[in-house]
mmCIF file of C-alpha atoms in Angstrom:
data_model
loop_
_atom_site.group_PDB
_atom_site.id
_atom_site.type_symbol
_atom_site.label_atom_id
_atom_site.label_comp_id
_atom_site.label_asym_id
_atom_site.label_seq_id
_atom_site.Cartn_x
_atom_site.Cartn_y
_atom_site.Cartn_z
ATOM 1 C CA GLN N 1 0.875 -2.545 20.816
ATOM 2 C CA VAL N 2 0.235 -1.321 16.962
ATOM 3 C CA GLN N 3 1.123 -3.535 13.764
ATOM 4 C CA LEU N 4 0.781 -4.086 10.042
ATOM 5 C CA VAL N 5 1.198 -7.269 8.310
ATOM 6 C CA GLU N 6 1.871 -6.630 5.028
ATOM 7 C CA SER N 7 0.769 -9.769 2.762
ATOM 8 C CA GLY N 8 -0.348 -11.033 -0.483
ATOM 9 C CA GLY N 9 3.255 -10.563 -2.792
ATOM 10 C CA GLY N 10 4.795 -12.752 -4.659
ATOM 11 C CA LEU N 11 6.582 -14.004 -7.771
ATOM 12 C CA VAL N 12 4.111 -13.551 -11.315
ATOM 13 C CA GLN N 13 4.481 -12.853 -14.435
ATOM 14 C CA ALA N 14 4.228 -9.809 -16.243
ATOM 15 C CA GLY N 15 0.720 -9.343 -16.779
ATOM 16 C CA GLY N 16 -1.149 -10.893 -14.286
ATOM 17 C CA SER N 17 -1.781 -10.275 -10.661
ATOM 18 C CA LEU N 18 -2.122 -9.825 -6.660
ATOM 19 C CA ARG N 19 -3.969 -8.818 -4.149
ATOM 20 C CA LEU N 20 -2.171 -7.893 -1.029
ATOM 21 C CA SER N 21 -3.683 -7.020 1.973
ATOM 22 C CA CYS N 22 -2.683 -5.235 5.014
ATOM 23 C CA THR N 23 -4.317 -5.670 8.391
ATOM 24 C CA ALA N 24 -3.793 -3.789 11.266
ATOM 25 C CA SER N 25 -4.237 -4.964 15.225
ATOM 26 C CA GLY N 26 -3.665 -2.334 17.641
ATOM 27 C CA LEU N 27 -6.168 0.133 15.947
ATOM 28 C CA THR N 28 -8.738 1.166 13.162
ATOM 29 C CA LEU N 29 -7.853 1.293 10.094
ATOM 30 C CA ASP N 30 -10.624 3.633 9.559
ATOM 31 C CA SER N 31 -9.520 6.564 11.214
ATOM 32 C CA TYR N 32 -6.157 6.270 9.626
ATOM 33 C CA ALA N 33 -4.853 7.428 6.323
ATOM 34 C CA VAL N 34 -3.254 4.276 4.660
ATOM 35 C CA ALA N 35 -0.599 4.101 1.768
ATOM 36 C CA TRP N 36 0.844 2.173 -0.199
ATOM 37 C CA PHE N 37 4.172 2.479 -0.952
ATOM 38 C CA ARG N 38 7.340 0.484 -2.397
ATOM 39 C CA GLN N 39 11.046 -0.056 -2.597
ATOM 40 C CA ALA N 40 12.968 -1.727 -5.446
ATOM 41 C CA PRO N 41 16.276 -3.147 -5.225
ATOM 42 C CA GLY N 42 19.022 0.272 -4.645
ATOM 43 C CA GLU N 43 16.303 2.687 -5.070
ATOM 44 C CA GLU N 44 14.324 5.046 -2.779
ATOM 45 C CA ARG N 45 11.381 4.028 -0.722
ATOM 46 C CA GLU N 46 8.423 5.418 -3.048
ATOM 47 C CA GLY N 47 4.156 5.891 -2.276
ATOM 48 C CA VAL N 48 2.389 4.372 -4.832
ATOM 49 C CA SER N 49 -1.711 4.842 -3.477
ATOM 50 C CA CYS N 50 -3.422 5.846 -0.594
ATOM 51 C CA ILE N 51 -7.452 5.299 0.787
ATOM 52 C CA SER N 52 -8.407 8.438 3.143
ATOM 53 C CA SER N 53 -9.826 7.816 6.626
ATOM 54 C CA GLY N 54 -13.570 7.776 6.613
ATOM 55 C CA SER N 55 -14.436 8.308 2.998
ATOM 56 C CA GLY N 56 -12.147 6.528 1.102
ATOM 57 C CA SER N 57 -11.183 9.209 -1.602
ATOM 58 C CA THR N 58 -7.882 7.837 -2.786
ATOM 59 C CA TYR N 59 -4.729 8.896 -5.190
ATOM 60 C CA TYR N 60 -2.200 6.678 -7.280
ATOM 61 C CA VAL N 61 0.904 7.658 -9.032
ATOM 62 C CA ASP N 62 1.097 8.244 -12.622
ATOM 63 C CA SER N 63 2.769 4.939 -13.039
ATOM 64 C CA VAL N 64 0.282 2.911 -11.220
ATOM 65 C CA LYS N 65 -3.129 4.608 -12.543
ATOM 66 C CA GLY N 66 -5.185 2.005 -13.544
ATOM 67 C CA ARG N 67 -3.637 -0.878 -12.741
ATOM 68 C CA PHE N 68 -3.605 -0.063 -9.047
ATOM 69 C CA THR N 69 -6.270 -0.343 -7.218
ATOM 70 C CA ILE N 70 -7.121 0.873 -3.372
ATOM 71 C CA SER N 71 -9.498 0.001 -1.263
ATOM 72 C CA LYS N 72 -10.535 -1.659 2.639
ATOM 73 C CA ASP N 73 -12.756 -3.266 4.453
ATOM 74 C CA ASN N 74 -13.383 -2.147 7.421
ATOM 75 C CA ALA N 75 -14.448 -5.229 9.070
ATOM 76 C CA LYS N 76 -11.710 -7.026 8.162
ATOM 77 C CA ASN N 77 -9.223 -3.373 9.414
ATOM 78 C CA THR N 78 -7.514 -4.602 5.911
ATOM 79 C CA VAL N 79 -7.206 -1.961 3.386
ATOM 80 C CA TYR N 80 -6.320 -3.706 0.092
ATOM 81 C CA LEU N 81 -3.945 -2.710 -2.868
ATOM 82 C CA GLN N 82 -5.579 -4.655 -5.851
ATOM 83 C CA MET N 83 -2.271 -4.864 -8.672
ATOM 84 C CA ASN N 84 -3.645 -5.465 -12.153
ATOM 85 C CA SER N 85 -1.427 -5.867 -15.541
ATOM 86 C CA LEU N 86 1.619 -5.936 -13.530
ATOM 87 C CA LYS N 87 4.939 -5.179 -14.973
ATOM 88 C CA PRO N 88 8.553 -6.298 -14.542
ATOM 89 C CA GLU N 89 9.159 -2.541 -13.124
ATOM 90 C CA ASP N 90 6.676 -3.017 -10.760
ATOM 91 C CA THR N 91 8.736 -5.941 -8.810
ATOM 92 C CA ALA N 92 10.674 -4.793 -4.861
ATOM 93 C CA VAL N 93 9.125 -4.527 -1.054
ATOM 94 C CA TYR N 94 5.320 -3.285 -0.885
ATOM 95 C CA TYR N 95 4.374 -1.561 2.610
ATOM 96 C CA CYS N 96 1.509 -0.096 3.920
ATOM 97 C CA SER N 97 1.854 3.047 6.453
ATOM 98 C CA ALA N 98 -0.854 4.166 8.708
ATOM 99 C CA GLU N 99 -0.698 8.284 9.430
ATOM 100 C CA TYR N 100 -2.961 9.480 11.909
ATOM 101 C CA ARG N 101 -4.825 12.524 9.227
ATOM 102 C CA PRO N 102 -8.605 13.657 9.645
ATOM 103 C CA ILE N 103 -8.983 14.946 5.374
ATOM 104 C CA GLY N 104 -7.511 13.278 1.985
ATOM 105 C CA CYS N 105 -4.211 11.049 2.294
ATOM 106 C CA THR N 106 -0.978 11.288 1.601
ATOM 107 C CA VAL N 107 2.503 8.924 -0.377
ATOM 108 C CA ILE N 108 4.799 11.053 1.204
ATOM 109 C CA ALA N 109 5.934 9.484 4.240
ATOM 110 C CA GLY N 110 4.871 10.604 7.890
ATOM 111 C CA ARG N 111 7.802 11.408 10.682
ATOM 112 C CA ASP N 112 4.570 9.501 12.649
ATOM 113 C CA ASP N 113 3.966 6.639 10.487
ATOM 114 C CA TYR N 114 3.237 3.190 11.866
ATOM 115 C CA TRP N 115 4.918 1.092 9.035
ATOM 116 C CA GLY N 116 4.153 -3.218 8.000
ATOM 117 C CA GLN N 117 7.287 -5.450 7.558
ATOM 118 C CA GLY N 118 6.665 -5.225 4.210
ATOM 119 C CA THR N 119 5.858 -8.284 1.031
ATOM 120 C CA GLN N 120 7.996 -9.351 -1.626
ATOM 121 C CA VAL N 121 6.219 -8.841 -4.710
ATOM 122 C CA THR N 122 8.367 -9.836 -8.502
ATOM 123 C CA VAL N 123 6.976 -10.167 -11.570
ATOM 124 C CA SER N 124 9.156 -11.979 -14.093
ATOM 125 C CA SER N 125 9.625 -11.247 -17.821
#
């Protein structure tokens, strides 16, 4: 049974940092493209960043570029999202997803993606 578990969310002041973790069981994350999405109240879910299988090429949406860093630790079967210089507009529930994709990655949700349950990130001004 495949399971993705996010952790690391919390309450932080603007300008602060958090590191989110996405740990998988039932699949080897290095064989999957992994993406982080977020959903703020009343808003649609949006893709934030992704990392490809194998080589680990990365992508960031403009709103987080230079502030967020996605990485993976294959030994721990975990993907991280380091979030620095947080802003109130980063407040959302953050989800990770895993998609079997041999090349590249995408922040567009796919029909066959595996999803975690989400972790709340709240940035106070």
